[in-house]
Short mmCIF file of C-alpha atoms in Angstrom, two decimals:
data_model
loop_
_atom_site.label_atom_id
_atom_site.label_comp_id
_atom_site.label_asym_id
_atom_site.label_seq_id
_atom_site.Cartn_x
_atom_site.Cartn_y
_atom_site.Cartn_z
CA MET A 69 45.60 42.40 14.55
CA SER A 70 48.47 40.87 16.54
CA TRP A 71 48.92 37.27 17.52
CA LYS A 72 51.34 35.60 19.88
CA LYS A 73 54.84 35.35 18.55
CA ALA A 74 55.02 32.65 15.92
CA THR A 75 57.06 29.57 15.92
CA SER A 76 58.25 28.51 12.52
CA LEU A 77 56.13 26.24 10.35
CA ALA A 78 58.44 23.41 11.28
CA THR A 79 57.78 24.03 14.94
CA PHE A 80 54.05 24.14 14.23
CA ALA A 81 54.32 20.74 12.57
CA VAL A 82 56.24 19.39 15.57
CA LEU A 83 53.46 20.57 17.85
CA LEU A 84 50.89 18.77 15.76
CA LEU A 85 52.97 15.59 15.65
CA ALA A 86 53.37 15.78 19.41
CA ALA A 87 49.67 15.04 19.70
CA CYS A 88 50.37 11.39 19.03
CA GLN A 89 53.49 10.81 21.18
CA PRO A 90 52.87 8.09 23.77
CA MET A 91 52.10 9.15 27.30
CA GLN A 92 50.52 7.64 30.36
CA ALA A 93 46.80 7.19 29.85
CA PRO A 94 43.84 5.79 31.75
CA THR A 95 43.47 2.05 31.53
CA SER A 96 39.71 2.02 31.88
CA ALA A 97 36.76 4.35 31.67
CA PRO A 98 36.37 6.17 35.03
CA GLN A 99 33.22 5.37 36.94
CA GLN A 100 32.78 8.56 38.96
CA PRO A 101 33.19 12.25 38.07
CA THR A 102 36.07 14.27 39.46
CA GLN A 103 35.68 17.15 41.85
CA PRO A 104 35.55 20.50 39.97
CA PRO A 105 38.73 22.51 40.61
CA ALA A 106 39.13 25.54 42.78
CA PRO A 107 39.39 28.32 40.23
CA GLN A 108 42.35 30.17 41.77
CA GLU A 109 44.83 27.42 42.67
CA GLN A 110 48.53 28.12 42.17
CA PRO A 111 49.96 26.95 38.82
CA THR A 112 51.30 23.42 38.78
CA GLN A 113 52.48 21.12 36.03
CA PRO A 114 49.47 19.09 34.86
CA PRO A 115 49.93 15.41 35.81
CA ALA A 116 49.45 12.47 33.50
CA PRO A 117 45.77 11.47 33.14
CA GLN A 118 44.51 9.68 36.21
CA GLU A 119 43.20 6.14 36.12
CA GLN A 120 40.51 6.94 38.67
CA PRO A 121 38.77 10.27 39.31
CA THR A 122 39.18 12.04 42.60
CA GLN A 123 36.33 11.70 45.05
CA PRO A 124 33.79 14.50 45.46
CA PRO A 125 33.73 16.24 48.83
CA ALA A 126 31.69 14.53 51.50
CA GLU A 127 29.99 17.79 52.37
CA GLY A 128 29.89 21.42 51.38
CA LYS A 129 28.39 23.09 48.33
CA ARG A 130 30.80 25.86 47.45
CA PHE A 131 28.68 27.28 44.62
CA ALA A 132 25.33 26.97 46.37
CA GLY A 133 22.89 29.65 45.25
CA ILE A 134 24.79 30.50 42.05
CA THR A 135 23.07 30.10 38.68
CA ILE A 136 25.04 29.59 35.47
CA ASN A 137 23.17 30.38 32.25
CA ALA A 138 24.70 28.64 29.24
CA ILE A 139 23.82 28.69 25.55
CA THR A 140 24.56 26.31 22.68
CA PHE A 141 22.71 24.85 19.72
CA SER A 142 19.61 22.67 19.98
CA GLY A 143 21.36 19.32 19.42
CA PRO A 144 20.66 16.97 21.14
CA GLN A 145 24.37 16.75 20.40
CA ILE A 146 26.46 19.05 22.63
CA ALA A 147 23.40 20.16 24.62
CA GLU A 148 22.87 16.64 26.02
CA PRO A 149 26.24 16.29 27.77
CA MET A 150 26.08 19.91 28.93
CA GLN A 151 22.75 19.20 30.61
CA ARG A 152 23.74 15.80 31.98
CA ARG A 153 27.08 16.98 33.34
CA GLY A 154 25.37 20.14 34.58
CA LYS A 155 23.17 18.06 36.86
CA GLU A 156 26.20 16.22 38.21
CA PHE A 157 28.02 19.50 38.73
CA SER A 158 25.01 20.84 40.61
CA GLU A 159 24.98 17.83 42.92
CA LEU A 160 28.68 18.31 43.67
CA THR A 161 28.77 22.08 44.08
CA GLY A 162 25.25 23.41 44.60
CA ALA A 163 25.33 25.54 41.45
CA THR A 164 22.35 25.57 39.09
CA VAL A 165 23.17 25.13 35.39
CA ASN A 166 20.57 26.29 32.87
CA VAL A 167 21.31 25.30 29.27
CA VAL A 168 19.49 27.37 26.65
CA THR A 169 19.46 25.98 23.10
CA VAL A 170 18.76 27.65 19.75
CA PRO A 171 18.88 26.32 16.17
CA PHE A 172 22.40 26.20 14.79
CA ALA A 173 21.56 28.66 12.01
CA ASP A 174 20.68 31.26 14.67
CA LEU A 175 23.45 30.58 17.20
CA TYR A 176 26.20 32.88 15.90
CA GLN A 177 23.97 35.96 15.65
CA LYS A 178 22.06 35.19 18.85
CA ILE A 179 25.27 35.21 20.87
CA LEU A 180 26.72 38.24 19.11
CA ASN A 181 23.54 40.28 19.55
CA ASP A 182 23.40 39.42 23.26
CA PHE A 183 26.97 40.62 23.71
CA ALA A 184 26.74 43.71 21.51
CA THR A 185 23.53 45.00 23.10
CA GLY A 186 24.87 44.51 26.62
CA THR A 187 22.00 42.16 27.48
CA ASN A 188 24.44 39.55 28.79
CA SER A 189 21.89 36.80 29.19
CA TYR A 190 24.52 34.06 29.15
CA ASP A 191 27.49 33.32 31.38
CA VAL A 192 28.77 30.38 29.34
CA ILE A 193 28.71 30.11 25.57
CA VAL A 194 29.57 26.88 23.78
CA PHE A 195 30.28 27.66 20.15
CA ALA A 196 32.49 27.18 17.08
CA PRO A 197 36.09 28.33 17.68
CA GLN A 198 36.16 30.03 14.28
CA TRP A 199 33.73 32.62 15.71
CA LEU A 200 36.19 33.54 18.45
CA VAL A 201 37.55 36.47 16.45
CA ASP A 202 34.12 38.16 16.54
CA TYR A 203 33.46 37.36 20.21
CA VAL A 204 36.83 37.86 21.88
CA ASP A 205 36.19 41.41 23.14
CA TYR A 206 33.30 40.08 25.21
CA LEU A 207 35.02 37.01 26.66
CA GLU A 208 36.88 36.39 29.89
CA ASP A 209 40.61 35.73 29.52
CA LEU A 210 41.03 32.24 30.97
CA THR A 211 44.80 31.96 30.77
CA ASP A 212 45.55 32.30 34.47
CA ARG A 213 42.70 30.03 35.46
CA VAL A 214 43.83 27.35 33.03
CA ASN A 215 47.42 27.55 34.26
CA ALA A 216 46.22 27.20 37.85
CA ASP A 217 43.94 24.21 37.21
CA LYS A 218 45.83 20.92 37.55
CA ASP A 219 42.64 18.89 37.05
CA LEU A 220 42.29 20.15 33.47
CA GLN A 221 45.52 18.30 32.59
CA TRP A 222 45.99 20.89 29.86
CA GLU A 223 49.11 19.28 28.39
CA ASP A 224 47.04 16.17 27.59
CA ILE A 225 44.93 18.21 25.16
CA ALA A 226 46.30 17.83 21.61
CA PRO A 227 48.34 20.92 20.64
CA PHE A 228 46.06 21.88 17.74
CA PHE A 229 43.05 22.23 20.03
CA ARG A 230 45.09 24.04 22.71
CA ASP A 231 46.94 26.40 20.42
CA PHE A 232 44.48 27.13 17.62
CA SER A 233 40.95 26.42 18.84
CA SER A 234 41.43 27.84 22.35
CA THR A 235 43.92 30.65 21.86
CA TYR A 236 43.73 34.16 20.44
CA ASN A 237 46.53 36.73 20.50
CA GLY A 238 48.54 34.50 22.82
CA ARG A 239 45.80 34.20 25.45
CA ILE A 240 43.39 31.37 26.24
CA TYR A 241 39.70 32.16 25.87
CA THR A 242 37.99 28.79 25.48
CA ILE A 243 38.03 25.33 27.00
CA PRO A 244 37.84 22.54 24.37
CA LEU A 245 34.98 20.10 24.77
CA ASP A 246 35.22 18.43 21.37
CA GLY A 247 37.68 17.79 18.55
CA ASP A 248 36.55 18.12 14.94
CA PHE A 249 37.94 16.92 11.63
CA GLN A 250 35.93 15.82 8.65
CA MET A 251 36.62 12.35 7.29
CA VAL A 252 35.10 9.87 4.89
CA TYR A 253 33.35 6.81 6.25
CA TYR A 254 32.70 3.74 4.14
CA ARG A 255 30.94 0.43 4.58
CA THR A 256 33.63 -2.22 4.93
CA ASP A 257 31.23 -5.08 4.20
CA ILE A 258 29.94 -3.46 1.00
CA ALA A 259 33.48 -2.68 -0.14
CA GLN A 260 34.39 -6.33 0.31
CA GLN A 261 31.21 -7.54 -1.39
CA LEU A 262 31.72 -5.34 -4.47
CA GLY A 263 35.51 -5.51 -4.58
CA LEU A 264 35.91 -1.78 -3.86
CA LYS A 265 38.73 0.01 -2.06
CA PRO A 266 38.43 2.98 0.31
CA PRO A 267 38.53 6.15 -1.82
CA GLN A 268 41.90 7.88 -2.18
CA THR A 269 40.62 10.66 -4.45
CA TRP A 270 37.27 12.38 -4.88
CA GLU A 271 36.98 10.66 -8.26
CA ASP A 272 37.37 7.36 -6.38
CA TYR A 273 34.57 8.48 -4.07
CA ILE A 274 32.28 9.03 -7.05
CA ALA A 275 33.21 5.67 -8.55
CA PHE A 276 32.52 3.88 -5.24
CA ALA A 277 29.15 5.61 -4.85
CA LYS A 278 28.18 4.86 -8.44
CA ALA A 279 29.07 1.16 -8.11
CA VAL A 280 26.91 0.82 -5.01
CA SER A 281 24.03 2.64 -6.66
CA GLU A 282 24.19 0.42 -9.72
CA ALA A 283 24.30 -2.71 -7.55
CA LYS A 284 20.87 -1.74 -6.13
CA LEU A 285 21.65 -3.10 -2.69
CA THR A 286 19.06 -3.19 0.07
CA THR A 287 19.13 -3.54 3.83
CA ASP A 288 17.86 -6.65 5.59
CA ASP A 289 14.46 -4.99 5.93
CA GLY A 290 14.29 -4.08 2.25
CA LYS A 291 15.28 -0.41 2.31
CA PRO A 292 17.60 0.96 -0.41
CA VAL A 293 21.30 1.42 0.24
CA TYR A 294 22.50 4.71 -1.24
CA GLY A 295 25.94 5.14 -2.69
CA SER A 296 26.58 8.37 -0.77
CA CYS A 297 24.85 10.33 1.98
CA ILE A 298 26.03 13.90 2.58
CA ALA A 299 24.25 16.61 4.58
CA LYS A 300 23.40 19.31 2.02
CA LYS A 301 20.64 21.27 3.70
CA LYS A 302 20.82 25.06 3.55
CA ALA A 303 21.62 26.84 6.83
CA ALA A 304 23.07 23.65 8.25
CA GLN A 305 26.41 21.98 7.49
CA SER A 306 26.71 22.04 3.70
CA TYR A 307 29.34 24.76 3.41
CA TRP A 308 31.78 22.72 5.51
CA MET A 309 31.24 19.73 3.22
CA VAL A 310 31.97 21.92 0.20
CA ALA A 311 35.25 23.01 1.76
CA SER A 312 36.19 19.39 2.39
CA PHE A 313 35.81 18.69 -1.33
CA ALA A 314 37.65 21.86 -2.35
CA ALA A 315 40.58 21.67 0.06
CA ALA A 316 42.71 19.14 -1.81
CA PHE A 317 42.44 21.10 -5.06
CA LEU A 318 43.28 24.46 -3.49
CA GLN A 319 45.99 23.79 -0.87
CA SER A 320 49.07 21.66 -1.52
CA GLN A 321 52.04 23.45 0.03
CA GLY A 322 51.19 22.92 3.69
CA THR A 323 49.00 24.50 6.34
CA SER A 324 50.55 27.95 6.01
CA GLN A 325 49.50 28.20 2.35
CA GLY A 326 45.81 28.35 3.23
CA ALA A 327 42.87 27.13 1.16
CA PHE A 328 40.46 30.08 1.24
CA PHE A 329 42.34 33.13 -0.06
CA ASP A 330 45.45 34.03 -2.03
CA LEU A 331 48.15 35.17 0.41
CA GLU A 332 49.30 38.07 -1.75
CA THR A 333 46.06 39.60 -3.03
CA PHE A 334 43.44 38.15 -0.68
CA LYS A 335 41.44 37.19 -3.73
CA PRO A 336 39.09 34.27 -2.98
CA LEU A 337 40.26 30.80 -3.94
CA PHE A 338 36.60 29.89 -3.56
CA GLY A 339 36.02 31.61 -6.87
CA ASP A 340 36.54 31.46 -10.61
CA ASN A 341 39.33 28.92 -11.00
CA GLU A 342 39.47 25.33 -12.22
CA GLY A 343 40.19 23.88 -8.77
CA PHE A 344 37.09 25.27 -7.08
CA ARG A 345 34.95 24.57 -10.12
CA ARG A 346 36.05 20.92 -10.13
CA ALA A 347 35.25 20.59 -6.44
CA LEU A 348 31.73 21.97 -6.97
CA GLU A 349 31.14 19.61 -9.89
CA LEU A 350 32.15 16.59 -7.82
CA TYR A 351 30.16 17.74 -4.82
CA LYS A 352 27.01 18.08 -6.88
CA GLU A 353 27.62 14.79 -8.69
CA THR A 354 27.43 12.87 -5.41
CA THR A 355 23.76 13.91 -5.25
CA LYS A 356 23.03 11.45 -8.08
CA TYR A 357 23.87 8.58 -5.75
CA GLY A 358 22.25 9.90 -2.59
CA PRO A 359 18.77 9.81 -1.04
CA PRO A 360 16.05 11.48 -3.13
CA ASP A 361 15.78 14.45 -0.73
CA GLU A 362 19.47 14.75 0.09
CA ILE A 363 19.62 18.52 -0.46
CA ASN A 364 17.18 18.89 2.45
CA LEU A 365 19.05 16.66 4.90
CA ASP A 366 21.28 17.82 7.73
CA VAL A 367 23.82 15.69 9.59
CA GLY A 368 21.23 14.34 11.99
CA ASP A 369 19.35 12.90 9.02
CA THR A 370 22.39 11.43 7.25
CA ARG A 371 23.69 9.95 10.49
CA GLY A 372 20.35 8.24 11.00
CA LEU A 373 20.55 6.79 7.50
CA TRP A 374 24.08 5.61 8.18
CA THR A 375 23.25 3.74 11.38
CA ALA A 376 20.19 2.26 9.64
CA GLY A 377 22.55 0.72 7.08
CA GLN A 378 21.29 2.81 4.16
CA CYS A 379 24.56 4.53 3.16
CA ALA A 380 27.77 3.18 1.68
CA LEU A 381 29.75 6.43 1.97
CA THR A 382 29.46 9.66 3.91
CA VAL A 383 31.45 12.78 4.76
CA ASP A 384 31.16 13.74 8.41
CA TRP A 385 32.94 14.56 11.63
CA GLY A 386 34.01 11.96 14.19
CA ASP A 387 30.44 11.31 15.35
CA ILE A 388 29.81 8.51 12.84
CA GLY A 389 32.45 6.30 14.44
CA THR A 390 30.74 6.34 17.81
CA LEU A 391 27.16 6.37 16.52
CA ALA A 392 27.96 3.19 14.60
CA ILE A 393 28.33 1.29 17.88
CA GLU A 394 25.23 2.67 19.57
CA GLU A 395 22.42 0.30 20.49
CA GLY A 396 20.26 -0.38 17.45
CA SER A 397 22.96 0.44 14.91
CA LYS A 398 23.07 -1.90 11.92
CA VAL A 399 26.61 -0.97 10.94
CA LYS A 400 28.57 -1.97 14.02
CA ASP A 401 31.96 -3.35 12.89
CA LYS A 402 30.98 -2.45 9.32
CA THR A 403 32.14 1.18 9.44
CA GLY A 404 35.56 2.11 8.11
CA ALA A 405 37.14 5.57 8.26
CA VAL A 406 39.80 7.23 6.11
CA ILE A 407 41.39 10.66 5.79
CA LEU A 408 39.53 12.95 3.38
CA PRO A 409 40.12 11.91 -0.24
CA GLY A 410 42.53 14.05 -2.21
CA SER A 411 43.42 14.95 -5.77
CA ARG A 412 46.16 14.17 -8.27
CA GLN A 413 45.73 17.69 -9.65
CA VAL A 414 46.00 20.99 -7.79
CA LEU A 415 45.38 24.64 -8.55
CA ASP A 416 48.11 26.73 -10.12
CA ARG A 417 47.26 30.00 -8.39
CA LYS A 418 48.97 32.13 -11.03
CA THR A 419 47.02 30.72 -13.98
CA GLY A 420 43.82 29.50 -12.29
CA LYS A 421 44.32 26.12 -13.98
CA LEU A 422 44.47 22.59 -12.58
CA VAL A 423 47.87 21.00 -13.04
CA ASP A 424 49.25 17.56 -12.25
CA CYS A 425 50.88 17.07 -8.87
CA THR A 426 54.67 17.11 -8.85
CA PRO A 427 57.01 16.75 -5.88
CA GLU A 428 57.41 20.52 -5.91
CA LEU A 429 53.70 21.34 -6.17
CA CYS A 430 52.55 18.60 -3.81
CA PRO A 431 55.41 17.94 -1.39
CA HIS A 432 53.13 16.14 1.07
CA ALA A 433 51.39 13.90 -1.47
CA ILE A 434 50.93 10.22 -0.70
CA ASP A 435 51.23 7.95 -3.74
CA GLY A 436 50.78 11.00 -5.93
CA VAL A 437 47.60 12.14 -4.18
CA ASN A 438 47.44 15.51 -2.45
CA HIS A 439 45.38 15.18 0.73
CA ALA A 440 44.28 18.30 2.60
CA PRO A 441 42.36 17.16 5.70
CA TYR A 442 40.02 19.88 6.86
CA ALA A 443 39.69 20.91 10.50
CA ALA A 444 36.08 21.88 9.86
CA PHE A 445 34.49 23.85 12.66
CA GLY A 446 37.39 23.05 15.02
CA GLY A 447 35.42 21.43 17.82
CA TRP A 448 32.83 22.88 20.19
CA SER A 449 34.45 25.00 22.89
CA GLY A 450 33.23 26.77 26.01
CA ALA A 451 33.90 30.40 26.94
CA ILE A 452 32.82 32.74 29.75
CA ASN A 453 31.17 36.14 29.47
CA LYS A 454 33.53 38.69 31.01
CA ALA A 455 30.52 40.77 32.07
CA SER A 456 29.26 38.04 34.41
CA LYS A 457 29.63 38.49 38.17
CA PRO A 458 32.94 37.29 39.66
CA GLU A 459 31.36 34.48 41.64
CA VAL A 460 29.48 33.32 38.54
CA LYS A 461 32.72 33.33 36.53
CA ASP A 462 34.31 31.11 39.16
CA ALA A 463 31.43 28.65 38.99
CA ALA A 464 31.29 28.80 35.20
CA PHE A 465 34.99 27.99 34.85
CA ALA A 466 34.66 25.10 37.28
CA TYR A 467 31.73 23.78 35.22
CA LEU A 468 33.66 23.93 31.94
CA SER A 469 36.71 22.39 33.59
CA TYR A 470 34.55 19.59 34.99
CA MET A 471 33.26 18.67 31.53
CA ASN A 472 36.75 18.84 30.02
CA GLN A 473 38.56 16.75 32.63
CA PRO A 474 39.59 13.22 31.54
CA ALA A 475 37.22 11.45 33.93
CA GLN A 476 34.25 12.97 32.13
CA SER A 477 35.53 13.64 28.61
CA ASN A 478 37.14 10.22 28.16
CA VAL A 479 33.67 8.76 28.48
CA ASP A 480 31.70 11.40 26.60
CA VAL A 481 33.82 11.21 23.44
CA THR A 482 32.93 7.52 23.09
CA ILE A 483 29.17 8.19 23.17
CA GLY A 484 27.70 9.05 19.78
CA LYS A 485 24.78 11.12 21.02
CA THR A 486 27.04 13.64 22.78
CA GLY A 487 28.51 15.04 19.54
CA PHE A 488 31.88 15.17 21.32
CA ASN A 489 34.86 13.70 19.43
CA PRO A 490 38.34 12.97 20.81
CA TYR A 491 40.70 15.86 21.48
CA ARG A 492 43.00 14.60 24.24
CA ILE A 493 46.27 12.80 23.50
CA SER A 494 45.32 10.02 25.87
CA GLN A 495 42.03 9.53 24.02
CA PHE A 496 44.00 8.65 20.88
CA GLU A 497 46.62 6.50 22.57
CA ASN A 498 44.46 4.37 24.84
CA LEU A 499 42.02 1.96 23.15
CA ASP A 500 40.46 0.65 26.37
CA ASN A 501 37.69 3.24 26.60
CA TRP A 502 36.75 2.72 22.95
CA ILE A 503 36.66 -1.05 23.25
CA LYS A 504 34.66 -0.78 26.46
CA ALA A 505 32.20 1.46 24.61
CA GLY A 506 31.61 -1.27 22.02
CA MET A 507 34.18 -0.84 19.25
CA SER A 508 36.26 -3.76 18.11
CA GLU A 509 39.98 -3.20 18.40
CA GLN A 510 40.29 -2.90 14.62
CA ALA A 511 37.40 -0.44 14.37
CA ALA A 512 38.95 1.70 17.10
CA LYS A 513 42.31 1.69 15.35
CA ASP A 514 40.73 2.65 12.00
CA TYR A 515 38.62 5.41 13.53
CA LEU A 516 41.34 6.96 15.66
CA GLY A 517 43.90 6.42 12.91
CA ALA A 518 41.91 8.51 10.43
CA ILE A 519 41.61 11.36 12.93
CA LYS A 520 45.32 11.14 13.82
CA ALA A 521 46.28 11.16 10.15
CA SER A 522 44.27 14.35 9.74
CA LEU A 523 45.59 15.96 12.91
CA ASN A 524 49.21 15.20 11.99
CA SER A 525 49.05 16.12 8.32
CA PRO A 526 51.48 18.93 7.39
CA ASN A 527 48.86 19.94 4.78
CA MET A 528 45.99 20.23 7.24
CA VAL A 529 43.52 22.97 6.29
CA LEU A 530 42.56 25.30 9.12
CA ASP A 531 39.02 26.58 9.20
CA LEU A 532 38.45 30.21 8.28
CA ARG A 533 38.87 32.47 11.32
CA ILE A 534 38.77 36.08 10.21
CA PRO A 535 36.35 38.88 11.15
CA GLN A 536 32.83 38.01 9.98
CA ASN A 537 33.85 34.59 8.66
CA ASN A 538 30.27 33.53 9.29
CA TYR A 539 29.15 35.96 6.59
CA TYR A 540 31.67 34.59 4.08
CA GLN A 541 30.77 30.96 4.73
CA GLY A 542 27.41 30.77 6.46
CA ILE A 543 25.64 33.35 4.28
CA VAL A 544 27.36 33.85 0.91
CA LEU A 545 28.84 30.40 0.32
CA ASP A 546 25.96 28.50 1.87
CA GLY A 547 23.31 30.45 -0.03
CA ALA A 548 24.99 30.04 -3.41
CA ILE A 549 25.59 26.32 -2.91
CA ALA A 550 21.95 25.75 -1.98
CA LYS A 551 20.81 27.30 -5.27
CA PHE A 552 23.40 25.31 -7.21
CA LEU A 553 22.29 22.00 -5.69
CA ALA A 554 18.63 22.83 -6.33
CA ASP A 555 19.38 23.60 -10.01
CA GLU A 556 18.27 27.19 -9.49
CA GLN A 557 21.51 28.44 -11.02
CA ASP A 558 24.39 26.95 -12.98
CA LEU A 559 28.05 26.55 -12.08
CA ASP A 560 29.09 29.86 -13.64
CA ALA A 561 26.48 31.84 -11.73
CA THR A 562 27.35 30.02 -8.50
CA VAL A 563 31.06 30.74 -8.75
CA LYS A 564 30.36 34.37 -9.60
CA GLU A 565 27.98 34.82 -6.67
CA ILE A 566 30.47 33.40 -4.17
CA GLU A 567 33.45 35.36 -5.45
CA GLN A 568 31.52 38.61 -5.71
CA GLY A 569 29.97 38.22 -2.25
CA TRP A 570 33.32 37.52 -0.63
CA GLU A 571 34.99 40.41 -2.42
CA GLU A 572 32.27 42.86 -1.38
CA LYS A 573 32.63 41.89 2.29
CA THR A 574 36.42 42.15 2.04
CA GLU A 575 36.20 45.67 0.58
CA GLU A 576 33.76 46.65 3.31
CA LEU A 577 36.00 45.43 6.13
CA GLY A 578 39.33 46.38 4.53
CA ARG A 579 41.45 44.11 2.35
CA ASP A 580 44.71 44.71 4.18
CA LYS A 581 43.09 44.13 7.55
CA GLN A 582 41.46 40.88 6.43
CA LEU A 583 44.65 39.66 4.78
CA ALA A 584 46.64 40.31 7.95
CA ALA A 585 44.06 38.46 10.02
CA TYR A 586 44.07 35.52 7.62
CA LYS A 587 47.86 35.24 7.57
CA ALA A 588 47.91 35.34 11.36
CA THR A 589 45.62 32.34 11.62
CA LEU A 590 47.87 30.33 9.29
CA GLY A 591 51.05 30.96 11.24
CA VAL A 592 52.54 33.14 8.50
CA GLN A 593 52.46 36.14 10.85
CA ARG A 594 51.66 35.98 14.52
#
């Protein structure tokens, strides 16, 4: 599989760091939506983000009579802004936007089956970028449309989301709607009360959670405060959480080293070695300090517990930061955010043993701690079915562009219920929209700072994006972890099941082919 010609790792790092270089940004949240772009305008250099949106046309409905059928998961996150902005788009253009939702566990296969059978029920799909490798043959190449669309302000989108989440083989196939990194959130008031510091390592996380549990704290209305709340439900988000724990033990040499497979043999790093074993032990240990039914909770449940003031720590995407300021939240200005905790020991891939960090082994360590922030999921992105009618493709692109444009996205990323997290450079640099949404200046700086630290880390872990990655993670890994958490099998059996399942799929698809695909996603070969 070929990819666009690589820059060096150093250039890749420069691109990431460019995401946080100052540039002109809106000074306030726009009040009106912008006009969707004409899909075939001539290419122009995207301007700096506008302070005010352009005005919709006084008359004319250029997509009148056209229906756009879109699919995503049954949120309300992601689906809510698609539906809300769809109504606005309809009022502006005359198009009808139907948003179909299915449970997340069914979304990958539902879309793939629709494509593969030629049913083509959907014109727009909003999905995880890591699935792009399995969908790309069915998707419209959006490169020329993106280059022609000045309203997208493409250069304002952080390079990671432009160049990794949206691009395959040098061509653009998706429009980013969301930016995803997992982080740790902690209760600042509880930390102060108990004399605790934000966790630097996963052992620190355990110690923090244990201290809160032993303190037997309660909310103002008498409900228990749990030391840690992590979504561990099967067929939900658990396998991403596991990877967040494992990353710092498995990757220490930078993004191009990868955290999922050995680059020479393509043997799973999620297998029988001391690094992965330690991560699983810590992950399971957090259950001691969580809600009684934690292994049956998904992120919607843990987020509800967080905003109710019942959690002292959690691992989650950027949604917690904005949900914390929603009406009714009991943790407004009490929610801190930090880059994922790391480890002072990392895997020696030759021996399978954990060894202490050294400057050579952990060149990016901070105070002796190897952090490996995980770009879990990569952010919801929108694509267009290449089998759709030409006029529907035009309307579908205009709809995705409309949602992505700063006038809409700068607002949506500050609203917790949307599930959209920041992905534009201006969204990181300008605090006005966040303060207007209800964050204090300090809370906004902490929240955005944790995401920026992840985005700019030279040891950032990219999510798995190889053929049938959903089988590796969503079926094999997720199934084994669920049994481990439920005490249905021990650590040895869990590690064996994961490694064996991954190896069997690799042999089926071809080891050399999978290795080449994996290296390509890391920038080793493009």
